Tab-separated table of C-alpha atoms and ligand atoms in Angstrom:
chain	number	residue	atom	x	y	z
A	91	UNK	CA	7.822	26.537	-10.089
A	92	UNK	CA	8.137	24.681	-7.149
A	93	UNK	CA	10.589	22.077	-5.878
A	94	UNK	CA	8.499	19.415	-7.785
A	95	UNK	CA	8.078	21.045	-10.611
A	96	UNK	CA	12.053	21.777	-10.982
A	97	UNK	CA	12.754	18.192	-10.399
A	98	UNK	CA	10.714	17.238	-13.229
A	99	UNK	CA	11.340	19.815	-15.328
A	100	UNK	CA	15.351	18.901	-15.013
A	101	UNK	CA	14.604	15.510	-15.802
A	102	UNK	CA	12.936	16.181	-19.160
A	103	UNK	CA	15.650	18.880	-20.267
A	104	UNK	CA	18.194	16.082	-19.622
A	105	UNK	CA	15.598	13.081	-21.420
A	106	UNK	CA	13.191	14.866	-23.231
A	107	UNK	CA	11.159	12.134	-21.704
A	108	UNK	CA	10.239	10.004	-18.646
A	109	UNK	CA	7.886	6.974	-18.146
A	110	UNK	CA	4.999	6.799	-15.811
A	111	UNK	CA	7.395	4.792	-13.408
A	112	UNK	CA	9.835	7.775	-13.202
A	113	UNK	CA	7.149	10.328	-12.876
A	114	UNK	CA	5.252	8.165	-9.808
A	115	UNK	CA	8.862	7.984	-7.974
A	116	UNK	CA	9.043	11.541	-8.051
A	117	UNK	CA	6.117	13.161	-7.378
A	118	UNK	CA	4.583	10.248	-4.596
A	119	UNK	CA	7.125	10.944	-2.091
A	120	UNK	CA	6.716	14.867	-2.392
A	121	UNK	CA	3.221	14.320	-2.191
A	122	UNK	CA	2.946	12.659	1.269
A	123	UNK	CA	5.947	14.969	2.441
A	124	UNK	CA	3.593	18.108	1.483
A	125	UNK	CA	-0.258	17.310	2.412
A	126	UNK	CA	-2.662	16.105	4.382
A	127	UNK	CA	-3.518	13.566	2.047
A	128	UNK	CA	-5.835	11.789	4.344
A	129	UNK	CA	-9.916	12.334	5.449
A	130	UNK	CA	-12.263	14.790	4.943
A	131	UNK	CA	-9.936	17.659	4.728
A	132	UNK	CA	-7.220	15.932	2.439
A	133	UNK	CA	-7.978	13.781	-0.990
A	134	UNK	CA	-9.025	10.287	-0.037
A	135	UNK	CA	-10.041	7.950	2.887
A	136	UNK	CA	-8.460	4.448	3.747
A	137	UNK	CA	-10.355	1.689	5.695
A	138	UNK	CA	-8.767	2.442	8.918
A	139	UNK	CA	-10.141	5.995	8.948
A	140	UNK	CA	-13.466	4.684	7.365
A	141	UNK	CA	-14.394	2.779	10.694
A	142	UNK	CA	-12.435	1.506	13.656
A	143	UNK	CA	-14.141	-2.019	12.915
A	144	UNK	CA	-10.983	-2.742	10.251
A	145	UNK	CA	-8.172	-2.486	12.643
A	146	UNK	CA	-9.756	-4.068	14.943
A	147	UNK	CA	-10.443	-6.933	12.777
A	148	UNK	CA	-6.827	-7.177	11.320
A	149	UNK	CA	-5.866	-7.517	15.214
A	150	UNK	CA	-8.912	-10.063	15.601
A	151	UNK	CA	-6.305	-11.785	12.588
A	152	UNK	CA	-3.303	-11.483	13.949
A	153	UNK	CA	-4.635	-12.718	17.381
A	154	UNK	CA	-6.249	-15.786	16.169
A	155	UNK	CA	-3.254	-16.594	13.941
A	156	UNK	CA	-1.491	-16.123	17.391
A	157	UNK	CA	-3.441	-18.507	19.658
A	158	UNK	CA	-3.870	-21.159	16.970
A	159	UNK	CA	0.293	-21.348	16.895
A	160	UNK	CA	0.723	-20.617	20.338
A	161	UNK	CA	3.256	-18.035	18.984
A	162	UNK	CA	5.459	-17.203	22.173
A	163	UNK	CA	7.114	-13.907	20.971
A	164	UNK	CA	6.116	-12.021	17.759
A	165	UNK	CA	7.116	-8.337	16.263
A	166	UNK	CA	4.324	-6.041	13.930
A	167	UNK	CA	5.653	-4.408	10.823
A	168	UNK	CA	3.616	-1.925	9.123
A	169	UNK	CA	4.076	-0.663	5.952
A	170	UNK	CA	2.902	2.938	5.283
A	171	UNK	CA	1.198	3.329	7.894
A	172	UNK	CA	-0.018	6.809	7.035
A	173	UNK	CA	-1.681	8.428	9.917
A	174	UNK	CA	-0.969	5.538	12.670
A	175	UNK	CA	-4.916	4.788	12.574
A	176	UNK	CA	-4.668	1.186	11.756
A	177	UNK	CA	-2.093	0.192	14.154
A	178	UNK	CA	-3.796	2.664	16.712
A	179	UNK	CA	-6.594	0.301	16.623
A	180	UNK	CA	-4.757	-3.046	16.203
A	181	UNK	CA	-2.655	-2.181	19.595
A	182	UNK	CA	-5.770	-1.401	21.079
A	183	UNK	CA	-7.454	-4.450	20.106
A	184	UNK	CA	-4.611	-6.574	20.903
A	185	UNK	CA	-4.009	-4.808	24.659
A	186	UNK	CA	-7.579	-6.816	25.358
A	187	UNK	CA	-5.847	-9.576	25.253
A	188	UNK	CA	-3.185	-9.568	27.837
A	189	UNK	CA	-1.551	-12.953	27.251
A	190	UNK	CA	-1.455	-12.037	23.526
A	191	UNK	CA	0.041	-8.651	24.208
A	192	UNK	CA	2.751	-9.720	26.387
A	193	UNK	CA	3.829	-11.910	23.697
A	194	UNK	CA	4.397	-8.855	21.304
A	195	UNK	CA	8.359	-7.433	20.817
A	196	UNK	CA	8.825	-4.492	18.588
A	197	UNK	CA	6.579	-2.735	16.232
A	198	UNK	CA	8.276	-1.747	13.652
A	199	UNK	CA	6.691	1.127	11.347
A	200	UNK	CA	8.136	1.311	7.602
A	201	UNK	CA	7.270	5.493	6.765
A	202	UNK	CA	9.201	7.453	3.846
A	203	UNK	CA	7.356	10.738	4.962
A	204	UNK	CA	8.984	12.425	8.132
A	205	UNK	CA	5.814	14.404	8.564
A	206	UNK	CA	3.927	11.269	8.427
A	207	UNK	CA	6.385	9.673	10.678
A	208	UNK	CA	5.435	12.366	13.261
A	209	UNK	CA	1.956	12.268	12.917
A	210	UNK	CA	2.178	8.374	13.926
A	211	UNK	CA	4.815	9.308	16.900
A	212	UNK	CA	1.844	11.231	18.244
A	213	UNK	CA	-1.058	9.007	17.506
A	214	UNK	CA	1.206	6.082	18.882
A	215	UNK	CA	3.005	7.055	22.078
A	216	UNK	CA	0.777	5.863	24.813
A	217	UNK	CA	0.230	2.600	22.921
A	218	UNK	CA	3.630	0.251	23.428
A	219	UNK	CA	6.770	0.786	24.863
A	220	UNK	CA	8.610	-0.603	21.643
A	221	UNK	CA	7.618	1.030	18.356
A	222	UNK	CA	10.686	2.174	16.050
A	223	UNK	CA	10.458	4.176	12.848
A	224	UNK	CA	12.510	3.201	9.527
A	225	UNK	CA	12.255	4.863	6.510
A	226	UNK	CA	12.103	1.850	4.219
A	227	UNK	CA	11.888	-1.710	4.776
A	228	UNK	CA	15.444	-2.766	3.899
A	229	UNK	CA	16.316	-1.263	7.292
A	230	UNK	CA	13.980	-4.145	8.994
A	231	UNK	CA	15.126	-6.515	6.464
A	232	UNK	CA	18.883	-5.733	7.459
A	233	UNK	CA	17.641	-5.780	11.609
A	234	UNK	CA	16.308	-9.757	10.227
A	235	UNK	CA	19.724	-10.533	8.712
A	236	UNK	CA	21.803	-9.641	11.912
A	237	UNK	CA	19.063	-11.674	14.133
A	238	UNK	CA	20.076	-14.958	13.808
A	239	UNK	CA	21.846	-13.643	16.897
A	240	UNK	CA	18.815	-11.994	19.438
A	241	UNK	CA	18.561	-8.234	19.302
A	242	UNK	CA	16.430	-6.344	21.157
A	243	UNK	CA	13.909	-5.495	18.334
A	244	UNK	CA	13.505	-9.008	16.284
A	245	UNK	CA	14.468	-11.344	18.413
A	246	UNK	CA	14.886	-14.699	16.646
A	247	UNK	CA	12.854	-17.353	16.786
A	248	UNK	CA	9.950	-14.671	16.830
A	249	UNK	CA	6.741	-14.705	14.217
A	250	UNK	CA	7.015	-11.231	12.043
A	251	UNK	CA	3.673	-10.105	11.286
A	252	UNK	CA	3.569	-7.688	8.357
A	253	UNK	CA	0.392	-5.728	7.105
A	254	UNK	CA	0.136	-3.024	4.439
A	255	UNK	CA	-2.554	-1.383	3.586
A	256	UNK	CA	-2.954	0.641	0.303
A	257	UNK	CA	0.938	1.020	0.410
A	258	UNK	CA	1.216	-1.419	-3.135
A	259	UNK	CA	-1.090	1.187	-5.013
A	260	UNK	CA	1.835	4.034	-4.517
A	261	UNK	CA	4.725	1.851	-6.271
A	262	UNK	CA	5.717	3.286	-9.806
A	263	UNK	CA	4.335	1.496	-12.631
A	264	UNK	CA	5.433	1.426	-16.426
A	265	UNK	CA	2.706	1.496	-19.322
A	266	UNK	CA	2.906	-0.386	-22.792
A	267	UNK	CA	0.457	-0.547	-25.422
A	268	UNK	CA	0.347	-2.274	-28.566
A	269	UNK	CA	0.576	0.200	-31.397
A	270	UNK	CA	-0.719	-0.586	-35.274
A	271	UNK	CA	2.975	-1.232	-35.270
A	272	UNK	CA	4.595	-2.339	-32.244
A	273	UNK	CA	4.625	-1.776	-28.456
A	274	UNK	CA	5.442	1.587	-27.422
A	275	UNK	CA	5.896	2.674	-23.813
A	276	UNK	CA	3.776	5.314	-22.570
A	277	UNK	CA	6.066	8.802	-21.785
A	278	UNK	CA	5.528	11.866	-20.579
A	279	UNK	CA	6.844	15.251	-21.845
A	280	UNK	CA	7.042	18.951	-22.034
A	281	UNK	CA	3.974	20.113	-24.159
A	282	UNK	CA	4.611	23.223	-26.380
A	283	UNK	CA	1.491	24.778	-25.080
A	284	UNK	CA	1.811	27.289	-22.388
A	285	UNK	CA	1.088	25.769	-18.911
A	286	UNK	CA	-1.233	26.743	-16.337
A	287	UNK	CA	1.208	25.175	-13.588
A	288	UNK	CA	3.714	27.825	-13.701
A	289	UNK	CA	5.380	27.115	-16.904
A	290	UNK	CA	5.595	23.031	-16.406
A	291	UNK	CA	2.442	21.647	-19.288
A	292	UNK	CA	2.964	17.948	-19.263
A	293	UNK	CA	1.093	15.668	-21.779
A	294	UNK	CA	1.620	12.087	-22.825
A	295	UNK	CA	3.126	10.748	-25.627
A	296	UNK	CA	4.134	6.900	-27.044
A	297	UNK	CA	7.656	5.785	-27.701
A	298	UNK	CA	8.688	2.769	-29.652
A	299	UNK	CA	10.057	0.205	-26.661
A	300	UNK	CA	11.593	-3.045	-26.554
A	301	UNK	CA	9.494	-5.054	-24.710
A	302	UNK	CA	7.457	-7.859	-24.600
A	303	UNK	CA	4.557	-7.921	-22.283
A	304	UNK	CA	3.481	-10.757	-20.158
A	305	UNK	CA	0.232	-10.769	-22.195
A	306	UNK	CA	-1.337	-10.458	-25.612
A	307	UNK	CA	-2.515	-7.152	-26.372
A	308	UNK	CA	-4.889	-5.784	-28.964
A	309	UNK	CA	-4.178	-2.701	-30.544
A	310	UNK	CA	-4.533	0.265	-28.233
A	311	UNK	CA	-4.654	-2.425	-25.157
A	312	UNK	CA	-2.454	-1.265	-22.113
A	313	UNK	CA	-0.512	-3.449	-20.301
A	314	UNK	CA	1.107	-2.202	-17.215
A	315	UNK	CA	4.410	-3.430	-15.352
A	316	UNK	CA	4.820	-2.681	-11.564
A	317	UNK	CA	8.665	-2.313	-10.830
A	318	UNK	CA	9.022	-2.425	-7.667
A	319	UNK	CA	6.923	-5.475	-6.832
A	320	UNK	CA	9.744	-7.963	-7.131
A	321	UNK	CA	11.861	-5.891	-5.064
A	322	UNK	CA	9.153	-5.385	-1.815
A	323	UNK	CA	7.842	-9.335	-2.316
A	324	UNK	CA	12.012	-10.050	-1.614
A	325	UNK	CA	12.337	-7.723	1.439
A	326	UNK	CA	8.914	-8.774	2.213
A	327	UNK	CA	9.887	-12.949	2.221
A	328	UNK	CA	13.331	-12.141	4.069
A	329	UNK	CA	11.782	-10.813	7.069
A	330	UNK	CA	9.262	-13.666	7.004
A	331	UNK	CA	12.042	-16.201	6.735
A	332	UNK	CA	14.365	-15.108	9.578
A	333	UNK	CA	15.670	-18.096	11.186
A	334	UNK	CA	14.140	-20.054	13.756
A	335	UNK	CA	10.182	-18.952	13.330
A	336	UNK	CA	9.351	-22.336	12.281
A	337	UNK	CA	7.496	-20.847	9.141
A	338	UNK	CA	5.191	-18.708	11.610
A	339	UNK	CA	5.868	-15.253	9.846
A	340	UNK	CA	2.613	-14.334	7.746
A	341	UNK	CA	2.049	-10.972	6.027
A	342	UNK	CA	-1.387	-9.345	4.384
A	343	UNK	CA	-1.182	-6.766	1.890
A	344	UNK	CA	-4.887	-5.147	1.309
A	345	UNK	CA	-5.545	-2.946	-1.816
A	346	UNK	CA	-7.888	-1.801	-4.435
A	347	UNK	CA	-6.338	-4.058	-7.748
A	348	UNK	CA	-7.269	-6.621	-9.725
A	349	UNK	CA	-7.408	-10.483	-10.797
A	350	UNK	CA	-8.479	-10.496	-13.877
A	351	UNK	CA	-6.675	-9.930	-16.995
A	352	UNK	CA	-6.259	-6.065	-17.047
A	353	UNK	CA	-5.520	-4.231	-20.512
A	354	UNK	CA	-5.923	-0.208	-19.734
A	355	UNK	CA	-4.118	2.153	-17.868
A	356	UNK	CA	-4.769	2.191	-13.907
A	357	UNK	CA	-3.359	5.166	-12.980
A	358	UNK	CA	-5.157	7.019	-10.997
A	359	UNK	CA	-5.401	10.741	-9.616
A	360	UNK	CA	-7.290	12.314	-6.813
A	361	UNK	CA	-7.726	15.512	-5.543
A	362	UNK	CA	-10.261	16.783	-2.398
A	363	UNK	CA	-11.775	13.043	-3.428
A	364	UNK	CA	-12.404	13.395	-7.125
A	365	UNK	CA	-10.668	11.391	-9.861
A	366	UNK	CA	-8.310	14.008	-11.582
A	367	UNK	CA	-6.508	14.790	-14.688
A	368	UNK	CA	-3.002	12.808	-13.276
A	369	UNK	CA	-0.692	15.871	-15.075
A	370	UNK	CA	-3.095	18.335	-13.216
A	371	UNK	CA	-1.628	19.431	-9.989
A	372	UNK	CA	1.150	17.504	-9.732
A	373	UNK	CA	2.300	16.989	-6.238
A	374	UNK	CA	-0.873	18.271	-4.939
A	375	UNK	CA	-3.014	14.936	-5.698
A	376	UNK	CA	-2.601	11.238	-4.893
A	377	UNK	CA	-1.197	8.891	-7.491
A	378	UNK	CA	-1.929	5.482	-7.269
A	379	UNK	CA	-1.894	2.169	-9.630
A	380	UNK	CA	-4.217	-0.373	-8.960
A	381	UNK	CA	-2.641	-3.527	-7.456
A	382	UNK	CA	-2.232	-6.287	-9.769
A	383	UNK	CA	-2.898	-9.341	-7.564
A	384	UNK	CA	-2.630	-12.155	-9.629
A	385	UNK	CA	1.541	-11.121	-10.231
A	386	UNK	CA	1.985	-10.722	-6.448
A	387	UNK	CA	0.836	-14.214	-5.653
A	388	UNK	CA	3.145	-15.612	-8.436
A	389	UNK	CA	6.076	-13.528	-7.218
A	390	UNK	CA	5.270	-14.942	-3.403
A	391	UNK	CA	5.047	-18.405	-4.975
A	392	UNK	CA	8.139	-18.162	-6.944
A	393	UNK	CA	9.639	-17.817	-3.454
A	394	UNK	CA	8.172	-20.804	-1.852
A	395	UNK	CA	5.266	-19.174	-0.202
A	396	UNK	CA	2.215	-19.945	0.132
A	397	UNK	CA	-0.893	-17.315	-0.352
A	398	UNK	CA	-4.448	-16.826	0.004
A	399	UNK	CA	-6.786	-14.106	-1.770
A	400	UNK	CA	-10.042	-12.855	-0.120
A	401	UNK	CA	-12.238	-10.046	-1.258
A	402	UNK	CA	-11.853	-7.450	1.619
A	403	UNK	CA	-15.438	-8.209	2.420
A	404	UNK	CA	-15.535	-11.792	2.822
A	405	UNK	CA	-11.922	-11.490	4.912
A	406	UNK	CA	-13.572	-8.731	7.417
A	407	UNK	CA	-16.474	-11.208	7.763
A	408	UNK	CA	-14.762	-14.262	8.124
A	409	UNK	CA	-13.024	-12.456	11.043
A	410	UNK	CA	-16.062	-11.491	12.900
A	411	UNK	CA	-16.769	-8.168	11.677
A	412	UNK	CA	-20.590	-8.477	11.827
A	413	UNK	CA	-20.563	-10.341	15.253
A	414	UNK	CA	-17.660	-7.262	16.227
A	415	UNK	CA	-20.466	-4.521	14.865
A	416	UNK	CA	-23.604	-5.521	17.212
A	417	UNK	CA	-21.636	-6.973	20.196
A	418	UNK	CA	-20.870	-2.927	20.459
A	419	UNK	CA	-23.703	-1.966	19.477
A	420	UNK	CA	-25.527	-4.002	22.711
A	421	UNK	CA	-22.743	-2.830	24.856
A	422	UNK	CA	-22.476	0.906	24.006
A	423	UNK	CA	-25.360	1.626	21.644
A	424	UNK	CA	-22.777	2.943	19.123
A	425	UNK	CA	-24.344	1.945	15.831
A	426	UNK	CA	-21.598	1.752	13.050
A	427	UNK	CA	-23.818	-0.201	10.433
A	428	UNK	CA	-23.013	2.433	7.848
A	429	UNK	CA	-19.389	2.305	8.231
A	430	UNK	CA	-19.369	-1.782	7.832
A	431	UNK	CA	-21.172	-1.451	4.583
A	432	UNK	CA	-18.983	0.665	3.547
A	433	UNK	CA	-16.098	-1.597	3.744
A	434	UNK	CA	-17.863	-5.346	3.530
A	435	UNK	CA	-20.564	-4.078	0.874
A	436	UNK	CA	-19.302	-5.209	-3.230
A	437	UNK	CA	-20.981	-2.672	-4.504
A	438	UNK	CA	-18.751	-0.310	-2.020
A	439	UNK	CA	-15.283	-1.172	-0.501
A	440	UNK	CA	-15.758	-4.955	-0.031
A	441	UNK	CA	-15.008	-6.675	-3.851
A	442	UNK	CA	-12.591	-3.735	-5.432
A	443	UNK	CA	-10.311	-4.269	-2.307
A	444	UNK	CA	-8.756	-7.442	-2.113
A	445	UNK	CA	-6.670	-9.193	0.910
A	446	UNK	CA	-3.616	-11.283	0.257
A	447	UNK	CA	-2.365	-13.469	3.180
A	448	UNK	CA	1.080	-14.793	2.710
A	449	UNK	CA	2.398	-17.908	4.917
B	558	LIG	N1	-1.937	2.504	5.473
B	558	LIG	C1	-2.462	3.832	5.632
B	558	LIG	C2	-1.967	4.837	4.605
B	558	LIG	C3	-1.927	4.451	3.161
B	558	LIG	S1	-1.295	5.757	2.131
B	558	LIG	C4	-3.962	3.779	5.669
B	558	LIG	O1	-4.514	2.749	5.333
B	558	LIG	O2	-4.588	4.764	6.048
B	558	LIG	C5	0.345	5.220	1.745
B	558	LIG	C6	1.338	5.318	2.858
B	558	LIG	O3	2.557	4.726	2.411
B	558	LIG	C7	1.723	6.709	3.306
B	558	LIG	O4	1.984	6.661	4.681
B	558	LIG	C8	2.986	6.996	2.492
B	558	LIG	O5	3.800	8.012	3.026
B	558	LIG	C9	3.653	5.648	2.544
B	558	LIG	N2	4.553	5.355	1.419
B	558	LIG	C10	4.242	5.379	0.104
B	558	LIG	N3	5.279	4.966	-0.644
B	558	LIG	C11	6.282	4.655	0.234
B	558	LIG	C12	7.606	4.143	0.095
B	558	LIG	N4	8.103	3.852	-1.119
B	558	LIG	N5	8.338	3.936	1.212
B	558	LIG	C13	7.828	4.197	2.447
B	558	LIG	N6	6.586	4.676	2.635
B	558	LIG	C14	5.820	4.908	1.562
């Protein structure tokens, strides 16, 4: 067995069981701490490794947001920024503009994977002076707390910019469905036949729970309960309210979720980019929930904050993407057509991924 495998395997000799929440916790942080996750060579592809066109949009964003509120001073937080690709190509973007650029403090990168974090270190360096590394975002929402007086990295008074992208899918959800009986959480547990991972044979099973979910569910219906969203949307509105930005903090959180009422299970394995058994593997494939949209914006305006929902295609055109696409094609001859399909196209990238601007 390895390390994984012990963890879990201590955890249901202690329980007998664990929910879906509990397994997610444990195996998504050994994950990114033990592959390559990322491109051809890994499991799955983001939109920042897809095409260069998406960071440089997002900076297109965050530089229009800054010229329209002649923002004097503001700091970039990312959130799992996995391989530094997006921010690679929003500093790049942004260095274009040199009145924008001088304007820009401290980038701030929010990684829980050291190997990750090194990766970025080296795709970063040459980029800005002023990048620092925390290992989850209450250490930038502490830095906002202490800056009513000015520090050197979040100096008040300055617009905090967040952006995450697919860092909501990896956040542990729970799983209820309505039984002939009751609702009954979804567990998982040791199964009595013999394993092909070394001993550890997982398989689901129900438990009676006492819950009520936030919807009416048919028999057999699903409903699923993210439980960390409340606790990222309040880290998330801190940083945005630090004194003295005169409400000019925004943040957008882009994902592959969902609107509509949703009533089976989301989770979601892959492995060398096929969907996998999610008890298959473990620790050697992603695990991801889709994002559940509609609960984010009512969690943002519980808080008093406003929000705005794209599709990920109409936000990358509404920010120039097409205009972006040929204005390098006539300049270079570089033809990335394919690659803006990918991510603007519904039937592709552009409707399953959504973009939710919070101001
Ligand atoms: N934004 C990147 C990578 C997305 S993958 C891209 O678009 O390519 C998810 C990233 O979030 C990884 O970098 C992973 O290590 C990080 N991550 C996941 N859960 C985390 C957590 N709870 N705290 C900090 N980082 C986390």
């Amino acid at each position: 067995m390895n390390q994984l495998q012990h963890e879990l395997n201590k955890i249901l000799d202690a329980n007998q069981f664990m929910n879906i929440a509990q397994f997610m916790e444990t195996v998504v942080p050994y994950y990114y701490a033990n592959n390559i996750a990322f491109g051809k060579d890994g499991d799955f592809i983001t939109a920042p490794q897809i095409s260069q066109l998406f960071g440089e949009i997002l900076a297109l964003w965050v530089i229009n947001h800054c010229i329209t509120h002649q923002i004097a001073q503001f700091n970039l937080i990312e959130l799992g920024p996995g391989m530094g690709t997006l921010m690679h190509d929003v500093l790049r973007t942004i260095k274009q503009f040199p009145d924008i650029y001088s304007s820009l403090g401290t980038v701030h990168l929010v990684e829980g994977s050291e190997r990750l974090q090194k990766i970025q270190k080296s795709t970063l360096h040459n980029l800005h002076q002023n990048i620092k590394w925390h290992n989850n975002l209450e250490s930038v929402a502490e830095l906002c707390k202490a800056s009513d007086k000015p520090t050197d990295s979040l100096q008040s008074g300055a617009a905090n910019i967040i952006i995450a992208n697919e860092f909501f899918d990896c956040l542990p959800v729970r799983q209820f469905i309505r039984t002939k009986h009751d609702i009954s959480e979804i567990m998982i547990q040791k199964s009595q036949n013999f394993g092909q991972d070394n001993g550890l044979n997982l398989e689901f099973t129900i438990r009676p729970a006492d819950f009520q979910p936030k919807i009416e569910l048919e028999i057999n219906e699903i409903y699923e309960q993210n439980i960390n969203y409340n606790y990222y949307c309040g880290l998330i509105k801190d940083i945005m309210n630090q004194s003295n930005n005169g409400g000019l903090s925004r943040a957008l959180i882009i994902d592959y979720g969902y609107v509509e009422r949703c009533i089976k299970s989301t989770l979601q394995a892959l492995y060398r980019h096929k969907y996998h058994d999610p008890l298959k593997n473990i620790g050697d494939a992603d695990l991801t929930a889709l994002v559940n949209f509609t609960e984010l914006e009512s969690i943002f305006e519980s808080f008093g904050l406003n929000t705005h929902l794209r599709l990920q295609g109409d936000f990358l055109y509404e920010y120039g993407i097409v205009a972006r696409c040929s204005d390098l094609y006539d300049r270079t001859g570089v033809d990335l057509t394919d690659q803006l399909e990918r991510l603007t196209d519904k039937k592709q990238m552009g409707a399953l991924f959504k973009v939710l601007e919070i101001y």
